[in-house]
Short mmCIF file of C-alpha atoms and ligand atoms in Angstrom, two decimals:
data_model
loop_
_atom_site.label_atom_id
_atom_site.label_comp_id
_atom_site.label_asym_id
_atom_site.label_seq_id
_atom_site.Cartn_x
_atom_site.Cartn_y
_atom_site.Cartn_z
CA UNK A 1 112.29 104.46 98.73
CA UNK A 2 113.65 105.46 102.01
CA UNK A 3 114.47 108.43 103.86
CA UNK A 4 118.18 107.47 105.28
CA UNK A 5 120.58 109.89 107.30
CA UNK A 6 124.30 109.64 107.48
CA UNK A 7 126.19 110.61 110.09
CA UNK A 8 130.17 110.84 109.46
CA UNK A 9 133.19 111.20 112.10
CA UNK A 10 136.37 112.09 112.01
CA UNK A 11 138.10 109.22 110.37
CA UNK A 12 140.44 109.09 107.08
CA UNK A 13 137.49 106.91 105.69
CA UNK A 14 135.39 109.27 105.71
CA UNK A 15 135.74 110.30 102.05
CA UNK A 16 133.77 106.61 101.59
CA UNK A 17 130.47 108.47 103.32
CA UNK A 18 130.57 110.82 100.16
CA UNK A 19 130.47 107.22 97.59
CA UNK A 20 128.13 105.67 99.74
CA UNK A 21 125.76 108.48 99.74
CA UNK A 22 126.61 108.76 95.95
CA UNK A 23 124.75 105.22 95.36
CA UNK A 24 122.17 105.72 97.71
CA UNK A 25 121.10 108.41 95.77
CA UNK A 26 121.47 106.85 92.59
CA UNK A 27 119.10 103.77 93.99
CA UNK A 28 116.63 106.35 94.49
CA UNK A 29 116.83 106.75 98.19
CA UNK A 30 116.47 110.63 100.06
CA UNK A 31 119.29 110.90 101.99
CA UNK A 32 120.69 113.89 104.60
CA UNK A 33 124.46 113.88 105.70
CA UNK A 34 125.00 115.16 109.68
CA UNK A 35 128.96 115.44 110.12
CA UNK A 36 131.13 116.23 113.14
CA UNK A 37 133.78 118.78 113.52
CA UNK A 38 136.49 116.01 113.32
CA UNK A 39 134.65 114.79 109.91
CA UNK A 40 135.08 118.56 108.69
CA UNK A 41 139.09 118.11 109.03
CA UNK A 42 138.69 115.48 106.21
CA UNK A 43 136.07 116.56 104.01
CA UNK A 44 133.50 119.16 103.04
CA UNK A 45 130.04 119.67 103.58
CA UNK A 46 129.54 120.85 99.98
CA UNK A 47 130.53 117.55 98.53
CA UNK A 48 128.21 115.64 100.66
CA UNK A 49 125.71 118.36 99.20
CA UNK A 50 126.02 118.31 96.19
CA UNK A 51 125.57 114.92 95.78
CA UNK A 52 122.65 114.43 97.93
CA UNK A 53 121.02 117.64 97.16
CA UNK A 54 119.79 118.31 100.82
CA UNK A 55 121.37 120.77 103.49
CA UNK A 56 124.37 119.21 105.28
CA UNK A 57 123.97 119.65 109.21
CA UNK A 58 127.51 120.22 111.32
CA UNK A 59 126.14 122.49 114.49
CA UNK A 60 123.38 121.86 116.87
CA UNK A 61 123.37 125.51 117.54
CA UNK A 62 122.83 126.61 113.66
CA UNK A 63 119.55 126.51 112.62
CA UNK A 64 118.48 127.32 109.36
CA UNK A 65 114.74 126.47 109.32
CA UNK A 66 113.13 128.30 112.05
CA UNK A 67 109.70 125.73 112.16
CA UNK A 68 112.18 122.85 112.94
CA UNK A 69 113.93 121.89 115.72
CA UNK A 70 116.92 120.08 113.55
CA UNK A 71 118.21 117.52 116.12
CA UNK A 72 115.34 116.30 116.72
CA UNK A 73 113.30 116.39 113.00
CA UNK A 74 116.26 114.79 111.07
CA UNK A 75 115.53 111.47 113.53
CA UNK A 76 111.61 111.84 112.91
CA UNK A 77 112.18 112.03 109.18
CA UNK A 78 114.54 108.97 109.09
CA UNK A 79 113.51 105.15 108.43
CA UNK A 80 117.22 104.81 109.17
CA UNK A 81 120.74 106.33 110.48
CA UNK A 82 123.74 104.91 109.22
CA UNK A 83 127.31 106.33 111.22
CA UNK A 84 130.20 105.48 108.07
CA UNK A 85 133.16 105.97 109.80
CA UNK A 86 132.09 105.99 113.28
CA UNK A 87 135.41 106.56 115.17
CA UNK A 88 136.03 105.09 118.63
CA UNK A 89 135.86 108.12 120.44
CA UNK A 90 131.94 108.57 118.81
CA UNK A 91 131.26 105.05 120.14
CA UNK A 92 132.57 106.03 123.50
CA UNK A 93 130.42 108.84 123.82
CA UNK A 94 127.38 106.84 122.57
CA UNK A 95 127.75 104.12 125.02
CA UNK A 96 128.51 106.66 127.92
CA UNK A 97 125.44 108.84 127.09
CA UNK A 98 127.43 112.06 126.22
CA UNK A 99 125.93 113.98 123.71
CA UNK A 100 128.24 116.96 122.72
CA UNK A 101 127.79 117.42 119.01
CA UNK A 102 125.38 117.28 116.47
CA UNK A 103 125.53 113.77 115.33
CA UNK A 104 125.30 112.54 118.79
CA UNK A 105 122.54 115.21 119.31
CA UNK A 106 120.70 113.52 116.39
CA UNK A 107 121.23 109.54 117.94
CA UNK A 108 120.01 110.53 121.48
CA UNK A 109 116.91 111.92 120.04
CA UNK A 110 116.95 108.88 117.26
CA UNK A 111 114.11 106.21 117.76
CA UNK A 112 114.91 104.71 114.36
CA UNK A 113 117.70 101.14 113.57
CA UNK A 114 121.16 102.50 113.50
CA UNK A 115 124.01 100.97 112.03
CA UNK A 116 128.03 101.77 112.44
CA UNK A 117 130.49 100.95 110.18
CA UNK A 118 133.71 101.65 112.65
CA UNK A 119 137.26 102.05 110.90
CA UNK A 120 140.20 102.49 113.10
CA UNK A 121 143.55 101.29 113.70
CA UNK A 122 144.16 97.92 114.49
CA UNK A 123 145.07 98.37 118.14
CA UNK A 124 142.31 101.37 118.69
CA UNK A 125 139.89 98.57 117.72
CA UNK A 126 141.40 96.13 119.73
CA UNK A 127 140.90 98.11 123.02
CA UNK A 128 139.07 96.92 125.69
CA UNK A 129 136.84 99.81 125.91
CA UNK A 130 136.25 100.19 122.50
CA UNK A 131 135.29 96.22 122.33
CA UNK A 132 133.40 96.94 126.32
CA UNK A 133 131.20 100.00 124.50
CA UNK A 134 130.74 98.20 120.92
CA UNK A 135 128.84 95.37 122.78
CA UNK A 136 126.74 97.64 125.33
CA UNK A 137 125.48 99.38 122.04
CA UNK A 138 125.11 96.09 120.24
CA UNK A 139 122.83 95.48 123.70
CA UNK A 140 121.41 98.59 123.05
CA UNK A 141 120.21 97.59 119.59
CA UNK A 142 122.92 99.53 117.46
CA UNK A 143 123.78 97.19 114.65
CA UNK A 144 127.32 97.04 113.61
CA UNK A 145 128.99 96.22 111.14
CA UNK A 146 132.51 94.69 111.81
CA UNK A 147 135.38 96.10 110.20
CA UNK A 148 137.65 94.14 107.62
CA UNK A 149 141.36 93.30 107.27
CA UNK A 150 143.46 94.57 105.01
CA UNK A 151 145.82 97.99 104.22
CA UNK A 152 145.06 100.71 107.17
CA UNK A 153 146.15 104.49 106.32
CA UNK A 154 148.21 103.97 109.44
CA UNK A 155 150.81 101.86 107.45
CA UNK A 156 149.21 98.46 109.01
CA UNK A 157 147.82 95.50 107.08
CA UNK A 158 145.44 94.08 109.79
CA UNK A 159 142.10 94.76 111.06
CA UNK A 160 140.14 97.94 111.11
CA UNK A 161 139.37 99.37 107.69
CA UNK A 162 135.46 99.96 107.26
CA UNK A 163 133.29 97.61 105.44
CA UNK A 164 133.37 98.18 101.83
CA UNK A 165 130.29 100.70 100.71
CA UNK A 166 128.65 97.67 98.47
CA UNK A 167 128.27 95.49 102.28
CA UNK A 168 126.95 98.88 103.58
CA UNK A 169 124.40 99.43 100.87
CA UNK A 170 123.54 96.20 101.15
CA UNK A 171 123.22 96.06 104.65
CA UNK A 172 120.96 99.00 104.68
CA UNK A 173 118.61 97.83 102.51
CA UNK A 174 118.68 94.32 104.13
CA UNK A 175 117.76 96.21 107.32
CA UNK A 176 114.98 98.39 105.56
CA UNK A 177 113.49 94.79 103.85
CA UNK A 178 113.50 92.51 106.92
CA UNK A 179 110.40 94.08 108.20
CA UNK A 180 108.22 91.77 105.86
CA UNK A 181 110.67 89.42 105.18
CA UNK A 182 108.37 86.59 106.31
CA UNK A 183 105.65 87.35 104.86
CA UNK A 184 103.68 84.44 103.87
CA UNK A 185 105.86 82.33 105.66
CA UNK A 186 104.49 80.37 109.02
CA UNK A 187 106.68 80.32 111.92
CA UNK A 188 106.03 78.02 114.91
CA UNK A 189 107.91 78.72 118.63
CA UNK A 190 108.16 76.84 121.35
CA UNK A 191 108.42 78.76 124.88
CA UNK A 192 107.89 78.37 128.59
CA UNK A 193 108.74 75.24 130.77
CA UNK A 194 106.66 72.64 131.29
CA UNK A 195 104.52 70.88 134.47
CA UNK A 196 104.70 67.14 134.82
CA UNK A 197 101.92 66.46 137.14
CA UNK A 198 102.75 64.24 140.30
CA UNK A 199 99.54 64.29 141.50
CA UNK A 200 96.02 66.96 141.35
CA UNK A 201 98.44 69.63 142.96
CA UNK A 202 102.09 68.84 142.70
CA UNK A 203 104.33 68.77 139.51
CA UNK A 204 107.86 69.06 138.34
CA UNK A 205 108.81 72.04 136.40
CA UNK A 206 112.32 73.79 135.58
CA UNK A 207 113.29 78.11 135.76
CA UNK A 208 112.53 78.79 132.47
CA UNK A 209 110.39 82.10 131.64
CA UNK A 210 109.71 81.67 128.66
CA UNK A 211 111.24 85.24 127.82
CA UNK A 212 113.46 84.03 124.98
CA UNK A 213 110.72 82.51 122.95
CA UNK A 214 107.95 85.11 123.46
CA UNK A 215 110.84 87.95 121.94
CA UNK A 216 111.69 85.57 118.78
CA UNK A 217 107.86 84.96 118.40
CA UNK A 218 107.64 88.88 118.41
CA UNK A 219 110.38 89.62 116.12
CA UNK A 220 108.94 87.15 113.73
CA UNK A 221 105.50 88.42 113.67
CA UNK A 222 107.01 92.24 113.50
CA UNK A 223 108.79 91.01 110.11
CA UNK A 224 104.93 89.73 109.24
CA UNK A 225 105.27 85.71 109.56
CA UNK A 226 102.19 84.09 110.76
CA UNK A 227 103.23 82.83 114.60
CA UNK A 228 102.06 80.05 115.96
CA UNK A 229 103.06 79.96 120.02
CA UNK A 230 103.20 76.82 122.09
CA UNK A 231 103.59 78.04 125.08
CA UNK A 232 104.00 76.13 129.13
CA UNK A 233 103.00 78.14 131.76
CA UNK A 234 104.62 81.44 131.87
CA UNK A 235 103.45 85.10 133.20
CA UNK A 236 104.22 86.68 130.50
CA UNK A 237 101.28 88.56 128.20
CA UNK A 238 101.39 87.10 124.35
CA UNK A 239 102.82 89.39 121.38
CA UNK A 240 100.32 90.95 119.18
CA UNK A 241 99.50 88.90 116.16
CA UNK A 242 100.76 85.48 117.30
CA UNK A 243 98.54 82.48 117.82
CA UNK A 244 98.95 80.96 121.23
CA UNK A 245 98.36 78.08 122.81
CA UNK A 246 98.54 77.65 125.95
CA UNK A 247 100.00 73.73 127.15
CA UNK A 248 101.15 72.25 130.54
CA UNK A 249 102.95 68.70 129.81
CA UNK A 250 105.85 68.14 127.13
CA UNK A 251 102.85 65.67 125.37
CA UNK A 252 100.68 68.57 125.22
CA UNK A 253 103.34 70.64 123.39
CA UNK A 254 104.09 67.52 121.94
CA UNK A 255 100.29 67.09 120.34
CA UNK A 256 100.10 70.96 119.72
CA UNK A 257 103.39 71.05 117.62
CA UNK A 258 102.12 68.13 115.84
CA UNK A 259 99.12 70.17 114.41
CA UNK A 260 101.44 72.67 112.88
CA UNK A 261 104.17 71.06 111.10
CA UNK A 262 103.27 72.29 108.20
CA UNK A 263 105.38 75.55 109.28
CA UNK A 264 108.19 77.06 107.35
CA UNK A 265 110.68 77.35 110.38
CA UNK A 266 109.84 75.63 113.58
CA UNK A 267 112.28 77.42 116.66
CA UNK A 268 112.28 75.15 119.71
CA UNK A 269 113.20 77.35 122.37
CA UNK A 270 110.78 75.80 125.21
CA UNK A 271 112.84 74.02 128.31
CA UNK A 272 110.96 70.18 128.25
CA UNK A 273 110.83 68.52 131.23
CA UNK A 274 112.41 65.06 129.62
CA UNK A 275 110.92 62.74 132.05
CA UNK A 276 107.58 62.98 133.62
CA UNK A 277 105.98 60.84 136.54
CA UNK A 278 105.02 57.15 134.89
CA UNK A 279 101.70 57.11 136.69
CA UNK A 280 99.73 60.57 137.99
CA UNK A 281 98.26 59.83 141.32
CA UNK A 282 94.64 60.47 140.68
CA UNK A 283 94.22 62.51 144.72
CA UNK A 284 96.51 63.99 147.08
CA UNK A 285 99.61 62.00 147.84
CA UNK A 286 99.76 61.68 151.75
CA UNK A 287 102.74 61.84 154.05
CA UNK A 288 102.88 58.52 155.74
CA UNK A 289 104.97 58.34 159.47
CA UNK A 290 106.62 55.18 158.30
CA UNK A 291 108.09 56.76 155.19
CA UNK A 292 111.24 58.92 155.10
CA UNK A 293 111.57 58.62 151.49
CA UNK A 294 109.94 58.51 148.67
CA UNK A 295 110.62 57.47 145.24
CA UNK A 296 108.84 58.60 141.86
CA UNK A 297 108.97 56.72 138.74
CA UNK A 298 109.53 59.01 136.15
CA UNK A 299 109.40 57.90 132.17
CA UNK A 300 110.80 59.32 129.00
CA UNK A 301 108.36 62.37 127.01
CA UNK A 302 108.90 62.74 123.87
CA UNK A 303 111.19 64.89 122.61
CA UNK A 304 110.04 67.29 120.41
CA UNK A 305 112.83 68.70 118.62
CA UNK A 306 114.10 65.40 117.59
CA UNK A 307 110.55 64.55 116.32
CA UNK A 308 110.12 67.99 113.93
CA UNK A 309 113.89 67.29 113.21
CA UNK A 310 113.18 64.09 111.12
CA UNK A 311 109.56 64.57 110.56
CA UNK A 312 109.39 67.53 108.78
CA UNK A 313 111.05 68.30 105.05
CA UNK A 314 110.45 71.49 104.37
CA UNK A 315 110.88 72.87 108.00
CA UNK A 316 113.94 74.84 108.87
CA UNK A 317 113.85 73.43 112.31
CA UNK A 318 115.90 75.77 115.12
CA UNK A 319 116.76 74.17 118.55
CA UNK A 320 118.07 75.65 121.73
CA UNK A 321 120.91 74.02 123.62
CA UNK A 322 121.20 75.48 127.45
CA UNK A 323 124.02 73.56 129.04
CA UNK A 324 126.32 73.84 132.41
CA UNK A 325 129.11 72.32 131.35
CA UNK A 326 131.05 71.13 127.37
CA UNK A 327 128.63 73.19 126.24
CA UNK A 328 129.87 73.64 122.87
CA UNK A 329 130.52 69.87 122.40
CA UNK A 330 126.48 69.09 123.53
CA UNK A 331 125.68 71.92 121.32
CA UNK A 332 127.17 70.53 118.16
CA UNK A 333 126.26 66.97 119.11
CA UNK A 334 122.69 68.19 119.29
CA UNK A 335 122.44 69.29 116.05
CA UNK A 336 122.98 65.96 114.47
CA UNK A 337 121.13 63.94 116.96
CA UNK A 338 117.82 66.31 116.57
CA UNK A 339 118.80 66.36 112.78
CA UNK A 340 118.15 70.39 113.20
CA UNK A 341 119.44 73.01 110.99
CA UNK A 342 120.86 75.20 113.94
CA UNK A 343 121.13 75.08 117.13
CA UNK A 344 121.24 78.42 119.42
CA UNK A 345 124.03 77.09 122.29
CA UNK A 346 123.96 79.26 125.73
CA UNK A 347 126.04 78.35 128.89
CA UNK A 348 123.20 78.73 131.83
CA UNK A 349 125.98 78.49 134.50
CA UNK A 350 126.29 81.81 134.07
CA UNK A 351 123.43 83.32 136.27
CA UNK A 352 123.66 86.60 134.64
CA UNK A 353 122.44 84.71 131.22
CA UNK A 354 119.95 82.30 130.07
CA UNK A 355 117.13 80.79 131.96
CA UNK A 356 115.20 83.72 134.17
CA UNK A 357 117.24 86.27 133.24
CA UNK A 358 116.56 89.53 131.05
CA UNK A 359 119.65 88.97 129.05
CA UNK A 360 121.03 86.08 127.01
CA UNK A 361 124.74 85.41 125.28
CA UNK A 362 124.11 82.91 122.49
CA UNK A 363 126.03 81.10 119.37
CA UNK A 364 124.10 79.98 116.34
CA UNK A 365 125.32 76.86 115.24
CA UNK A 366 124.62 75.79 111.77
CA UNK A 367 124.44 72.41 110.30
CA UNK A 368 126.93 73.71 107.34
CA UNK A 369 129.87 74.49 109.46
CA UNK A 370 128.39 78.51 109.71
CA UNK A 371 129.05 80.01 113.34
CA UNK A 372 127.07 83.37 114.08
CA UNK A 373 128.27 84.67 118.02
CA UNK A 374 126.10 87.72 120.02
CA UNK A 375 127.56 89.32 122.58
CA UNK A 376 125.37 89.51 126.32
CA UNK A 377 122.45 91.72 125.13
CA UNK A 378 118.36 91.79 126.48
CA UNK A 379 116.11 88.88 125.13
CA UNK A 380 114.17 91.34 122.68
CA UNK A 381 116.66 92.82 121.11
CA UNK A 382 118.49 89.27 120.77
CA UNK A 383 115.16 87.90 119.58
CA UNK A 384 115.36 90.16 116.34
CA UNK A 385 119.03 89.38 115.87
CA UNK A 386 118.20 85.65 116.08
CA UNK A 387 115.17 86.32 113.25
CA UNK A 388 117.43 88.25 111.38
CA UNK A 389 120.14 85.70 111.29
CA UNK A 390 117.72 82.60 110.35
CA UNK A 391 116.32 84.78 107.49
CA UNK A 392 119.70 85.25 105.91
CA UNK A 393 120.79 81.98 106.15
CA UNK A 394 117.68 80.26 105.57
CA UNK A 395 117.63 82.36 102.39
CA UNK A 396 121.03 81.64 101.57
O1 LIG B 401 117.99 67.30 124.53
P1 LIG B 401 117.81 68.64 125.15
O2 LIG B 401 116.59 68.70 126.04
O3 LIG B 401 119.01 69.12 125.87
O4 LIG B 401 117.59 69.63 123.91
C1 LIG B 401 117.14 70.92 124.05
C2 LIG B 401 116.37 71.33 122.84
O5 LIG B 401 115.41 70.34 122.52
C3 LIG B 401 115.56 72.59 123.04
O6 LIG B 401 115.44 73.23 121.79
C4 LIG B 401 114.23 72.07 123.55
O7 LIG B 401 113.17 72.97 123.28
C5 LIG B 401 114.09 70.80 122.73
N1 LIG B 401 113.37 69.71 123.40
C6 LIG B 401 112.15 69.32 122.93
N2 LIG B 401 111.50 68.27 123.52
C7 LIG B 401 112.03 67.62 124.56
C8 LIG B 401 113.27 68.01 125.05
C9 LIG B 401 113.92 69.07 124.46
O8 LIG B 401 111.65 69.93 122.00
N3 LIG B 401 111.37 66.63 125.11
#
């Protein structure tokens, strides 16, 4: 059972904290309530006491044990913090790096997942900031869950009211699971460009780093899948317990994805060079003085994708659509032409995303209709959201 902290802010919702905590208990989980001064003008420390039968912390500055720092040991003793409300003005602060209470004394300290359940009014939530400092924590790693429609104490029907407590229990516990949730399984990736060889010391290659694939071959490994790594020439150093092997041509990947078909979800994330010279010279092309052009015949590889798409049965096969232009209609035209379950769609016009880049802004595109956006965030911490995602839906 886990040791879960819940930090509370000053919204009308609050009085939810004190049910949630109520079945977290019950489930058999240790749980220890931080709440801010605003959460103290709608309820009571003692109820949140009573009911997890721990001290309730409200004040950096009162410390009760003297061979604990507070702030800092309720972080270390969490697996997880879970902010039910968290108001906009606490996600403000959070993305802005102003720590003036105890709750946000506790996060900046925090090493451990976090997850906010905001509740606001419908036009609070709707503010550009808010939306501008949800998204840099999402970037941050802060998971979030999104708030639902329906009555608001403000008098509204519309967006804004927090996620029911049965979502939040259950996202919790989802989030305390995933770390083995592929165990057993195997889990092949794709990463890296790839060299077409013109001749012993020229070939044609693309921009990729191969950043995307090495963070989703780490996040699936963390969660304890065995990985299996086909990698093109990157400089990048391999995750710890993933399999690599190391290719140059689209046919090598081609041969070394054959060998491992066998996985459980295959995630194609490596840019193929789709045509490659038809004949390698076997020495060093010269420059001749008559010549002012010259032409290379290039041929088709194979495409790899396509092949695990309608080779495979069991494989949940995950492909990677980086386009310029229409890049939702390629997207959704890819996945029935590759016959893949998903495809991940990015639009690498943007030079701040995608190939090269740290960060990546990406849509999950599944086969039944299912649409699953990210906002701009780094590669590894997109890398476990993509993991995350396939596991639920691949279970589901
Ligand atoms: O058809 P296109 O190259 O645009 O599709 C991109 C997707 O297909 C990526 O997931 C890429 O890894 C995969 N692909 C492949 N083999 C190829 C070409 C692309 O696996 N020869």
């Amino acid at each position: 059972m886990a040791n879960i902290v819940i930090g509370v802010t000053g919204g009308i919702a609050a009085y939810k904290a004190i049910d949630l905590t109520s079945k977290l208990i019950q489930a058999g989980h240790a749980v220890r309530v931080v709440l801010t001064g605003n959460a103290l003008e709608f309820v009571t420390p003692l109820a949140f006491q009573a009911i997890s039968r721990n001290h309730v912390y409200t004040d950096t500055f009162k410390e009760e044990d003297p061979s604990v720092i507070s702030h800092i040991n309720i972080g270390e003793w969490a697996d997880i913090i879970v902010v039910t409300p968290v108001t906009a003005n606490t996600i403000g602060k959070l993305a802005n790096g102003i720590y003036d209470n105890m709750l946000l004394n506790v996060l900046a300290a925090n090493t451990k997942p976090v997850i906010m359940a905001p509740a606001m009014n419908v036009h609070m939530y709707n503010q550009p900031a808010v939306s501008r400092n949800i998204q840099t924590l999402m970037g941050e790693g802060y998971h979030f869950i999104d708030a639902e429609s329906g009555f608001l104490a403000c008098g509204y029907n519309a967006k804004g009211r927090m996620a029911n407590v049965p979502e939040i229990k259950a996202y919790i516990e989802d989030l305390l699971s995933t770390d083995r949730s592929l165990a057993g399984k195997k889990v092949l990736v794709t990463a890296g460009p790839t060299r077409e060889s013109i001749d012993p010391i020229r070939y044609l290659t693309n921009h990729s780093s191969g950043k995307m694939g090495y963070a989703i071959a780490e996040a699936a490994a963390s969660r304890g899948a065995e990985v299996v790594l086909v990698s093109g020439p990157v400089n990048l150093t391999s995750p710890g317990n993933v399999e690599r092997i190391s290719v140059e041509s689209t046919q090598d990947m081609f041969e070394a994805v054959k060998g491992h078909l066998d996985a459980d979800i295959g995630i194609f994330t490596a840019a193929v060079s789709d045509f490659t010279p038809a004949t390698v010279h076997g020495s060093k092309m010269k420059k001749t003085q008559d010549n002012d052009e010259l032409t290379i015949e290039l041929k088709k590889t194979p495409d790899i994708l396509k092949y695990a798409g309608s080779h495979t049965d069991g494989m949940f096969v995950v492909g990677f659509a980086a386009e310029t232009d229409n890049v939702r209609e390629y997207a959704a035209g890819k996945l029935e032409k590759k016959n893949a379950d998903c495809i991940v769609m990015n639009d690498v016009s943007n030079k701040e995303i995608g190939m090269n880049s740290d960060d990546n802004e990406v849509t999950m595109l599944f086969k039944d209709g299912h649409e699953q956006q990210f906002p701009k965030m780094d590669k590894q911490t997109l890398g476990i959201q993509i993991i995350e995602t396939l596991v639920k839906r691949w279970n589901a």
